[in-house]
XYZ file of C-alpha atoms in Angstrom:
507
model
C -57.592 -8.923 8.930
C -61.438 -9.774 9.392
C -62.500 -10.394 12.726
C -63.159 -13.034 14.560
C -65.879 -14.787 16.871
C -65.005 -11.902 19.586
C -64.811 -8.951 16.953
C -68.398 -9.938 15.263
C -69.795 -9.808 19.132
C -68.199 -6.337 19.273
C -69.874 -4.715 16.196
C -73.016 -6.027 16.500
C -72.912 -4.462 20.635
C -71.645 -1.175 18.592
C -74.686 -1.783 16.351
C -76.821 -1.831 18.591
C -75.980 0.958 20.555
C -76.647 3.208 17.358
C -80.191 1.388 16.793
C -81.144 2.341 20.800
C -79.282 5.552 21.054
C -82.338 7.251 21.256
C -83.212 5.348 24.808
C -80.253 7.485 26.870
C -78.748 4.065 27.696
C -75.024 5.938 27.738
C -73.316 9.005 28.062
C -72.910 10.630 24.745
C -69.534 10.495 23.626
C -68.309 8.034 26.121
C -68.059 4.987 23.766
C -64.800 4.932 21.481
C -65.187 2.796 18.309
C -61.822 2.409 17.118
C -60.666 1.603 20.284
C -63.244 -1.283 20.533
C -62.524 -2.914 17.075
C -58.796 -2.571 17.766
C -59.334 -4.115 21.245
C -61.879 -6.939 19.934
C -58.611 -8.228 16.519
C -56.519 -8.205 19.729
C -58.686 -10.634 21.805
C -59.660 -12.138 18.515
C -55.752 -13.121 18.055
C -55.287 -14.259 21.461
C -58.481 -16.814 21.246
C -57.016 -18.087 17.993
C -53.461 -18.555 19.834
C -55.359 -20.343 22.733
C -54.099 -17.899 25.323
C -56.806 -15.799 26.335
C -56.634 -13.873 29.040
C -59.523 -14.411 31.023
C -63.184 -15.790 30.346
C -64.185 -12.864 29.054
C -61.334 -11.659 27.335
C -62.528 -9.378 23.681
C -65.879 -8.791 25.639
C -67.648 -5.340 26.199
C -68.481 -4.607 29.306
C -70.291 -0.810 29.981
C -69.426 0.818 32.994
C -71.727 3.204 35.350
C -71.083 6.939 34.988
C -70.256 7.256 38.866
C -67.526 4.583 38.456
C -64.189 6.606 37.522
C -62.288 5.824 33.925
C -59.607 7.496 32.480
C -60.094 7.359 29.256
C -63.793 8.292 29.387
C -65.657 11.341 31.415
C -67.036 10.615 34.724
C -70.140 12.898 35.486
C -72.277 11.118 37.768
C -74.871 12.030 35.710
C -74.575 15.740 37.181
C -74.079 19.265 35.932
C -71.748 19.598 38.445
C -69.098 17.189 37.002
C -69.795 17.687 33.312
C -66.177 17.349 31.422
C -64.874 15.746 34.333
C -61.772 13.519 33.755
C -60.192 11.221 36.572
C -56.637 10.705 36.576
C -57.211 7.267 38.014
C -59.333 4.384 36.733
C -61.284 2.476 39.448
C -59.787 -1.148 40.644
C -62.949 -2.416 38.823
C -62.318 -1.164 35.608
C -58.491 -2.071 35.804
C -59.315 -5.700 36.708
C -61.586 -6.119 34.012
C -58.972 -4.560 31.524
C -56.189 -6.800 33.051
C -58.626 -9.633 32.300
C -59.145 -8.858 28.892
C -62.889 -6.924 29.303
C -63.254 -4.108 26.274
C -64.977 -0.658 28.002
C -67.900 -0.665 26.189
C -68.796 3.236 27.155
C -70.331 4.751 30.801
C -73.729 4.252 31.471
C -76.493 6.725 32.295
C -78.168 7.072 35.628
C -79.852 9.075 38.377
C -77.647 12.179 39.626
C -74.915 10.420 42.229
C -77.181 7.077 42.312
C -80.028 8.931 44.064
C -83.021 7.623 42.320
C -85.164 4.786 41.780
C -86.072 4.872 37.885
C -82.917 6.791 36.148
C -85.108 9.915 35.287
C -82.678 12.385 37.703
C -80.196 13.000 34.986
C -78.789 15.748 33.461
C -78.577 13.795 30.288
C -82.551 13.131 30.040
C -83.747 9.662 31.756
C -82.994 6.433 30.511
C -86.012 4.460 29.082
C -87.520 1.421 27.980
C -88.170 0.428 24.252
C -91.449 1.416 22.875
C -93.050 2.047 19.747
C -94.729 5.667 21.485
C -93.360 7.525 23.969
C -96.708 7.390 25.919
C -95.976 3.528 26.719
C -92.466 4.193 27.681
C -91.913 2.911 31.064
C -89.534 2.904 33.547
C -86.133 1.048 33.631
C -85.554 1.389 37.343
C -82.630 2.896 39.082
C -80.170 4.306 39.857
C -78.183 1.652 37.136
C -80.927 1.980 34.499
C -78.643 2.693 32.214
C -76.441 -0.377 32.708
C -79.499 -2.470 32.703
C -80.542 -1.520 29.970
C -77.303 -1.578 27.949
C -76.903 -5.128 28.856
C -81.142 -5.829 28.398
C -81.229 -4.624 24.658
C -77.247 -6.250 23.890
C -75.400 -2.704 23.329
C -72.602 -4.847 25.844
C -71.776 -8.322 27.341
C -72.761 -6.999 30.448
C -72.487 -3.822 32.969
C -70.916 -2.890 36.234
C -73.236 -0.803 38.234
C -73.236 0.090 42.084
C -76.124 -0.816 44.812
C -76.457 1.184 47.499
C -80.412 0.214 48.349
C -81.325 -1.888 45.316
C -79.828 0.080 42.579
C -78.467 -2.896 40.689
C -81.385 -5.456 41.661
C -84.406 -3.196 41.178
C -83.273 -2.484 37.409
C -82.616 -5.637 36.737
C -85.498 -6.920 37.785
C -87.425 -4.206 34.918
C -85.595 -5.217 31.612
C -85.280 -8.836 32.381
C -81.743 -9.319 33.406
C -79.693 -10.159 36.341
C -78.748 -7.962 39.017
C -76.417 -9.109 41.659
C -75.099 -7.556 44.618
C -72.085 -9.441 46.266
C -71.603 -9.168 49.860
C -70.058 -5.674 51.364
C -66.522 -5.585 51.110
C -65.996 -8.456 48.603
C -65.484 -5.725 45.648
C -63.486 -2.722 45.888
C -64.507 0.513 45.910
C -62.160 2.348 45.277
C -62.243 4.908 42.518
C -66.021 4.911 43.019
C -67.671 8.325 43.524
C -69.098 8.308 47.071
C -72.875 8.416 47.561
C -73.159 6.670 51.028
C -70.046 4.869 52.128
C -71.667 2.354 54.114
C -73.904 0.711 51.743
C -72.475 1.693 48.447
C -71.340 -1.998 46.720
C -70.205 -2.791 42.950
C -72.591 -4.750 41.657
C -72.741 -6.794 37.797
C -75.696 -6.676 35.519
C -75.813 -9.569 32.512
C -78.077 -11.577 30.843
C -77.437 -14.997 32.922
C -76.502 -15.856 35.681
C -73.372 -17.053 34.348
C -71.909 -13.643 32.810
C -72.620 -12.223 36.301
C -70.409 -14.684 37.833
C -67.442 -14.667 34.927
C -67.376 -10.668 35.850
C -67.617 -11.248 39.839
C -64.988 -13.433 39.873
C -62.257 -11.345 38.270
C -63.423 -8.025 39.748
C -63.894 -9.676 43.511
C -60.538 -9.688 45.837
C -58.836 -7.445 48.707
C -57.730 -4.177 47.302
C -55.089 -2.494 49.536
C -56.008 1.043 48.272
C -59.825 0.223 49.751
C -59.950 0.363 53.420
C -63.617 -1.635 53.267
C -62.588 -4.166 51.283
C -62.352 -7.285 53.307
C -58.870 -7.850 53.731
C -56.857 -11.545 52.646
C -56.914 -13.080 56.092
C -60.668 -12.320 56.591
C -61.521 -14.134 53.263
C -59.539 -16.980 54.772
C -61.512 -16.925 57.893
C -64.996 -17.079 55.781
C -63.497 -19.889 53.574
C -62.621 -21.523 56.532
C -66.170 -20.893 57.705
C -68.267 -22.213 54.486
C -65.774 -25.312 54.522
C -66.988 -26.443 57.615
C -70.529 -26.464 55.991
C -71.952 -29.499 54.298
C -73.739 -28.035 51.593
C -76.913 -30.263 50.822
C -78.436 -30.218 47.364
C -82.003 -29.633 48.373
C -82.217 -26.265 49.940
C -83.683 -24.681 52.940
C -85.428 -21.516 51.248
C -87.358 -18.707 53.632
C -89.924 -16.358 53.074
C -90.363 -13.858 55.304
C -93.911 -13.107 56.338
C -93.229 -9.323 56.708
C -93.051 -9.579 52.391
C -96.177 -10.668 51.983
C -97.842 -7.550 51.725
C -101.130 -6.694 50.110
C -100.059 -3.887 47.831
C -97.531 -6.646 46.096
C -98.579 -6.506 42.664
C -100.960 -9.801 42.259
C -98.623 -10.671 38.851
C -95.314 -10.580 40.700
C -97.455 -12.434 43.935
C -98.400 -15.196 41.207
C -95.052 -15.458 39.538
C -93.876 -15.870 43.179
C -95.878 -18.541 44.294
C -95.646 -20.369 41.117
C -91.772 -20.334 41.417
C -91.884 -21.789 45.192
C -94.132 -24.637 44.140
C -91.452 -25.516 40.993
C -89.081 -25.678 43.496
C -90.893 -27.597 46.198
C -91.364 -30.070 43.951
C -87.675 -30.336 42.807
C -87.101 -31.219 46.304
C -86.553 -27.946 47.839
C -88.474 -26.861 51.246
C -90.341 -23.949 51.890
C -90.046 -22.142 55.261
C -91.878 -19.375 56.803
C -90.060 -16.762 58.670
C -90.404 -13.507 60.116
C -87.857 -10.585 60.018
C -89.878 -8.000 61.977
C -87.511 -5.051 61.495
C -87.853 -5.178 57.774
C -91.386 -2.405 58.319
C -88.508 0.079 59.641
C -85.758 -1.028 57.663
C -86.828 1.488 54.561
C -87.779 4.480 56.949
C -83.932 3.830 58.772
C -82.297 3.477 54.884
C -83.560 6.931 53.965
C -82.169 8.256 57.211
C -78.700 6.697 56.636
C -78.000 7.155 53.064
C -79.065 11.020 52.901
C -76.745 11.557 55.942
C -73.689 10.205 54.038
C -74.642 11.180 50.879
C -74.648 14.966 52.323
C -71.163 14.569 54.209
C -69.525 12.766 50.641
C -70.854 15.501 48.396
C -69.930 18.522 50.717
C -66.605 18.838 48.466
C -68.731 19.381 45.240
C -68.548 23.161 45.811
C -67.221 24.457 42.692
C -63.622 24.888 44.292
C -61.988 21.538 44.610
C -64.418 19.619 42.292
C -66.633 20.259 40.122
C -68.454 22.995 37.543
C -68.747 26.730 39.216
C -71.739 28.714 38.239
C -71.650 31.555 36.585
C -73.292 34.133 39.151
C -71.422 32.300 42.007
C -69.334 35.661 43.336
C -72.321 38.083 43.118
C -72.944 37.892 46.411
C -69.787 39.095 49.104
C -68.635 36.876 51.718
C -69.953 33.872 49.843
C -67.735 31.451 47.670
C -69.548 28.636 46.096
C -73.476 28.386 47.741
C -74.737 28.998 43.948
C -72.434 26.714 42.541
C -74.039 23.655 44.637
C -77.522 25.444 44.254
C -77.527 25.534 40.525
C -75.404 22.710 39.865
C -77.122 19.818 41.451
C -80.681 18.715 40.831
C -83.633 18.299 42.778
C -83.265 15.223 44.022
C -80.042 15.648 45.211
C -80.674 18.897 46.795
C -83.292 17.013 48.478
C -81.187 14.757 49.918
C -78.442 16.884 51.314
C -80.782 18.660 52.927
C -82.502 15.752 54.671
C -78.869 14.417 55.544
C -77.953 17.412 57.312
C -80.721 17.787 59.241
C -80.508 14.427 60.595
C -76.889 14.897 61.603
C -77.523 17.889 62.608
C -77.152 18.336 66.766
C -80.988 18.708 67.810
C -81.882 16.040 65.182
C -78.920 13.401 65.504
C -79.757 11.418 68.782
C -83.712 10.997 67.211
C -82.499 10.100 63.137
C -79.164 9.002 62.683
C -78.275 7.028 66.015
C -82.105 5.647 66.139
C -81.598 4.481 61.987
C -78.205 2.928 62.939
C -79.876 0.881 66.104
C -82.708 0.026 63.622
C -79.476 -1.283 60.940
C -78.599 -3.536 63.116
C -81.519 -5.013 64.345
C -82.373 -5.560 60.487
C -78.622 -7.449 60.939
C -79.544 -9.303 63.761
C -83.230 -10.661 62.046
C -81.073 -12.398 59.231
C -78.883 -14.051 61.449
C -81.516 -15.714 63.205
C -82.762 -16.771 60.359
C -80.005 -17.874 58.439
C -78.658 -21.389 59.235
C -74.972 -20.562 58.691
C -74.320 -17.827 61.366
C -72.156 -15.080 60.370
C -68.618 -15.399 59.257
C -67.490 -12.203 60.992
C -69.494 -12.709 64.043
C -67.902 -15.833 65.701
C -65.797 -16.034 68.481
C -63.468 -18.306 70.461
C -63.209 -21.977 69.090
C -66.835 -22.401 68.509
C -67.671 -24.747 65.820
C -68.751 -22.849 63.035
C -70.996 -25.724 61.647
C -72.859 -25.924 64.416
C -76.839 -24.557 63.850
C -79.538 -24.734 65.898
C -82.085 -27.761 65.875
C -85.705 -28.782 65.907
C -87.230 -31.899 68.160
C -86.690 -34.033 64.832
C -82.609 -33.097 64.879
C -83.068 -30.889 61.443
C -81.173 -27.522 61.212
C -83.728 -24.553 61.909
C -82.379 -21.893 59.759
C -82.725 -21.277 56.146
C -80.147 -21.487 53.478
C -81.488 -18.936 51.234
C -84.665 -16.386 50.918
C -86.420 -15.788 48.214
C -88.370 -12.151 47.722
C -89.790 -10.132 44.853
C -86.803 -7.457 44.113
C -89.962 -4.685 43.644
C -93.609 -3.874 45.009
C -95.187 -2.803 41.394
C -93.935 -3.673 37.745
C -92.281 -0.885 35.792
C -94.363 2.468 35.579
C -94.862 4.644 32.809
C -92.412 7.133 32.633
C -95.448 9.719 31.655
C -97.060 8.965 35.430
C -93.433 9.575 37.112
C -93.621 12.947 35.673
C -96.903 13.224 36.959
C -95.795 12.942 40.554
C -93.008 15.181 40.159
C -95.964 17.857 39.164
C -97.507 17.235 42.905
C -94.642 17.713 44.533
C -94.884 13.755 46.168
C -90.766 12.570 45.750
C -91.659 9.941 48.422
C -93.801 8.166 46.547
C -90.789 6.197 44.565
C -89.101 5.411 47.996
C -91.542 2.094 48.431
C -89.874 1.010 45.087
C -86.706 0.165 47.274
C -88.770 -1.708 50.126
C -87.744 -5.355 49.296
C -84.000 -4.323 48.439
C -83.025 -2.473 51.215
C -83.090 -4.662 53.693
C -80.378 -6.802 52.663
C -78.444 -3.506 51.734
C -78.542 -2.328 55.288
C -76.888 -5.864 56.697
C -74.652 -6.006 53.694
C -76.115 -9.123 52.316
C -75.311 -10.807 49.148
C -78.482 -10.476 46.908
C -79.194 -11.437 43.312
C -82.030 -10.703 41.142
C -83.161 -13.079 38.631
C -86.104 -12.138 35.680
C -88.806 -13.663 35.357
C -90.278 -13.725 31.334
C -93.170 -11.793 30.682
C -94.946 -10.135 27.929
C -95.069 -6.078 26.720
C -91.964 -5.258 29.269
C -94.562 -6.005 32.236
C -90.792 -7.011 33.609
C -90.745 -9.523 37.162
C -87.636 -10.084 39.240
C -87.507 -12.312 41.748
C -84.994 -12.501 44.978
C -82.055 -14.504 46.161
C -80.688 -13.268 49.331
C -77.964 -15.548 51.606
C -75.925 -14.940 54.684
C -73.236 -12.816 54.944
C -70.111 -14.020 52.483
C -72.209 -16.713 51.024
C -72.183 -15.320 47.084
C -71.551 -18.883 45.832
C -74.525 -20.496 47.209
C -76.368 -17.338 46.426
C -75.544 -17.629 42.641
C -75.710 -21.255 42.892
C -79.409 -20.824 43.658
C -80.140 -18.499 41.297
C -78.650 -20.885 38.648
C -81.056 -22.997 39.937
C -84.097 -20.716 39.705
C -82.763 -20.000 36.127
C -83.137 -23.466 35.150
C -86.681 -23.805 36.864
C -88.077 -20.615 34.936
C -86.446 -21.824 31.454
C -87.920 -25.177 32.530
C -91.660 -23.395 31.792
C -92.598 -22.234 35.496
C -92.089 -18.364 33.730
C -94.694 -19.986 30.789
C -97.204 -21.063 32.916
C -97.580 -17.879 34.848
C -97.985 -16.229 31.654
């Protein structure tokens, strides 16, 4: 039988991940070609029949390497899990095969999601497309790999997770969309832990769109996943948006704390130009202020480290994971050089920094000063936001209600638009370059316009902006708690304005 519509998508997505093998987009060996043709006739015949299964039934989507699969390894990108098999797919990956989604293969990225440009891998970093590997540059991270899967068309699109930007600030360097839904709206379950917290499943596609067809059949309450919000919350927030009257011509804030003089002056004019297509669509421009977004990056890297080195404590060579060879040398100790000479730098870094912090002389100081800081960076959005949060009500109060100026209109903001990074993409030779002096801190400022809404759990979405050479923009959406509709809605919107030539005329 020759295929059809869906099975001449699939082989060119198989094409194409032969032409860009060489970029470390996936996991070798993770992608199973058979399987994908015989998947692709199936969807093929159901199209034809007119009883698909879903939106995206017959398409590939690639799935990140810390997200489990049964049929495929799940490393994490680490020594210590090489040949690793889960007995359990995550409820992500089951969703999208109930809907009809073909696993396209697992995607490379930093070691556990620590990482900020996908070079911490044990299978080589992931990079951009470029005719010399001197003008290589970097793809972002931790979901680099996803990103780029879904940038250069190896896949439909990509699940990824975002823990402090890790689907947004890739997206944002190879010119796709990254969104982040709001903290407990996805399951986790069957994703390996890197900071409970924080950690989110994200989508990364080409339009705004695909990142909506795959939120909406991997969204929903998920027994199995204590964080997940359960059904009667979601009928509270509906409940809560319903009482909104949504007006077409938004309310859009930019905080003042973002306008910061090291912003790259391209992404500061793509920025500017944006706000002015919109103000003249109708759309009104607000100052704001979140004050506690100067400590919000500082408290992140206090947080994350701390649960990151609690999650991976049972990565010792025993339970899970790859044992070293030398680990019983020494007497009296059972798996030290396991951990040691299984995990990389990066990570080691991490642990260390996590357990210091919860550590009893350091814990009152770090950890419990980061967590007041979290929610202060909370309690900043919800005074800006004119929706107040879902979760946060109490008695009968009428959730419509928002506070007012002299002139009767509503204070708050419906949306806020950001740059999703400081700089454009680096070379990948100047990373390395770093990593010779020793400066690992010197990526953290990468993160300092995602984690913010990370820390309050935020919806987020990052939408490209065209440019030239991969000197990649992405630019911000970030809404009120539970508010991923108007979120996307807006981004739809900033789509349109971009396509409409506001990308062309900053170029």
């Amino acid at each position: 039988m020759s295929l059809g519509r869906i099975g001449q998508q699939a082989k060119q997505c198989l094409k194409n991940q032969l032409e860009y093998q060489h970029l470390g987009a996936f996991v070798p060996s993770t992608s199973d070609v058979e399987s994908v043709v015989e998947y692709s006739r199936a969807a093929d015949e159901r199209h034809r029949n007119g009883s698909p299964l879903s939106v995206i039934d017959g398409q590939l989507v690639a799935i990140k390497d810390n997200i489990c699969t049964t049929h495929q390894p799940t490393t994490c990108a680490s020594e210590t899990l090489q040949g690793f098999r889960s007995p359990f797919s995550a409820t992500v990956v089951e969703r999208l095969k109930a809907a009809g989604a073909i696993v396209a293969g697992k995607t490379n990225l930093d070691e556990f999601g620590m990482g900020s440009h996908s070079v911490n891998s044990v299978q080589g970093p992931v990079k951009s497309p470029g005719t010399i590997s001197a003008s290589q540059r970097s793809v972002g991270g931790s979901s680099g790999g996803s990103a780029l899967a879904t940038s250069t068309r190896q896949c439909f699109a990509a699940l990824a997770t975002d823990t402090g930007g890790s689907v947004r600030l890739p997206a944002a360097w190879t010119g796709t969309v990254g969104f982040k839904p709001s903290y407990g709206i996805v399951s986790r379950w069957g994703v390996v832990a890197y900071a409970n917290s924080l950690d989110t499943v994200g989508v990364i596609a080409r339009s705004v769109e695909a990142a909506k067809q795959i939120y909406d059949v991997i969204k929903g309450h998920d027994p199995r996943d204590p964080t997940t919000m359960s059904s009667l919350t979601r009928s509270r927030i509906r409940v809560h948006l319903s009482h909104r009257s949504r007006n077409e011509r938004l309310r859009i804030g930019i905080p003042r704390e973002y306008l910061l003089k090291e912003l790259h002056p391209l992404i500061h004019k793509h920025w500017s130009l944006l706000l002015q297509s919109l103000q003249e669509k109708g759309h009104s421009i607000h100052l704001t202020s979140l004050p506690t977004t100067k400590a919000a990056l500082a408290a992140y890297y206090v947080l994350a480290p701390a649960e990151a080195s609690s999650n991976l404590a049972r990565f010792d060579g025993v339970r899970y994971g790859k044992k070293a060879p030398n680990d019983r040398e020494k007497p009296n100790v059972l798996f030290s050089n396991s951990r040691g000479h299984n995990f990389g730098a990066e990570v080691r870094r991490r642990i260390l920094l996590g357990s210091y912090t919860l550590s009893s002389t350091a814990m009152d100081n770090y950890f419990v000063r980061a967590q007041k800081v979290r929610r202060l960076v909370q309690d900043d959005f919800n005074k800006v936001f004119a929706m107040k949060h879902p979760l946060l009500q109490h008695g009968q109060e009428d959730p419509s209600s928002i506070s007012t100026d002299e002139n009767g209109e509503g204070t708050g903001v419906d949306i806020i638009i950001t740059p999703t990074s400081l700089n454009l993409p680096p070379l990948l030779s100047s990373l390395r370059s770093q990593n010779k002096t020793n400066d690992p801190t010197s990526q953290f400022q990468e993160d300092m316009y995602t984690v913010p809404a990370s820390l309050a759990g935020l919806p987020a979405i990052s939408v490209p902006v065209p440019c030239k050479d991969w000197q990649q923009v992405g630019l911000q959406v970030v809404g009120q708690y539970g508010d991923d509709e108007l979120v996307l809605d807006a981004a739809r919107e900033l789509e349109g304005v971009l396509k409409d030539g506001a990308g062309a005329a900053a170029r």
